[in-house]
Amino acid sequence: MRSTRTDVARTVAQKTRLIRRSRKGCGNCKLRKIKVFLQCDQAKPQCQPCLSYGVVCNYGKDVMDLRLPKESQHLWVAQELSPSAPLKDPISTEAALKTHTVPFELDAGSLRLLNQLYHQMKLTSVFPVANIFHLAQGQYPFLMHAALALSAAHDRSLFKAIRSGQGRTLSEMAHIFQCTTLLSRKLCHEISPADRDPIWATASFLSILSFLALDECDPSKAWPFKPSESDDMNWLRLGDTKWKLFQLTQPTRPDSIFYPMSDIYQKMRAYKPTSSIHSISPELQILCRLDEWSQPETSPYFEAAEIITRLGKWRDFEIPFTEAMAFIIYTSPSFKSLLLMKDPVALVLLALWYSKASKTIWWIDLRGATELEAICMYLRKYHYDDLAIMGCLRCCYGKAQGPDLLCQEGYTY
């Protein structure tokens, strides 16, 4: 009788242990430590995190870790794209061979990352994602390299909480090099009408990759702490080059895959500062030393302060893409020069922008995760006696002890 009770107790204990183990999620979720971001929902046969990640759930011992589903091994980004477009395996297009570049193959790992990026952009991006990925599969290897580089960078963003200190991978940088080399060669020749959309898509991906070109993840060693270099703010200056390509490719033309975005492009190009001091919060007026006679032409901080005030009207995670990008597009060249010189007021405005825009756009968040903290550390070290600056820094982290910056009526920071 005693042994029977012991057996029952052992069985109950085993079941309890099994249940506890199950609550942590499937094997893939445990391996990826998915609980850092969201809980595994334990749905069968596929939990939601594995479905989004593009792998097969492995509740059973007979399923290997992080295995691609069978259909993903043969089709380009599953069913959202055309099922009639089989994966070219290996992908070594004639265009790549003619440019004397090394042919590349889409292995299972690359395909998984592309699937992952595709689903992320499908959910959060205004881009015509399916059309772009179809073009990448065609005779445009520079676009394929851009997509592969961006997919690797996106993977870094997903794991930033558990891979602290990891910068760009060699694979990511190699794809960027191949992309820029091939694109430069393409632009040296006459552009055909069919080339315009692939070129604009590549330019858009490269502008995102410029944000992600951050190899130092230790805030105490990152910019602005590190010695100044000429390419420190390339990501902020890239808009000028991209505008030239915009004029060349004309993505708002009716036959472009980007035509549905015409209204967005128009809003991004039509923004103008109000030239009114009342469009800037009183706290930022004090910080930037603005008065009723200040104008965008006379103050390098004016546009940046006005844009940040406008961002303060939006709740976190609800900021429109055009509002977040206005800081990059419309801040004056003189303001960008001040950032290069590590001007403290310009640094505060950049930190405030990071604190808002990074909650809306993943590729801003990846850079902001390091540079926002670095800027705050830098200002606390070298400008700790400036009360206006210190007050703004509290708002960057949402830990202000007094009234938050922009938390006046109409501004919900």
Short mmCIF file of C-alpha atoms in Angstrom, two decimals, residues 6-16:
data_model
loop_
_atom_site.label_atom_id
_atom_site.label_comp_id
_atom_site.label_asym_id
_atom_site.label_seq_id
_atom_site.Cartn_x
_atom_site.Cartn_y
_atom_site.Cartn_z
CA THR A 6 4.63 6.41 -3.49
CA ASP A 7 4.04 5.53 -7.14
CA VAL A 8 1.00 7.81 -7.29
CA ALA A 9 2.94 10.67 -5.72
CA ARG A 10 5.79 10.15 -8.18
CA THR A 11 3.37 10.14 -11.12
CA VAL A 12 1.71 13.36 -9.93
CA ALA A 13 5.11 14.98 -9.47
CA GLN A 14 6.17 13.97 -12.97
CA LYS A 15 2.97 15.40 -14.46
CA THR A 16 3.49 18.60 -12.49
#
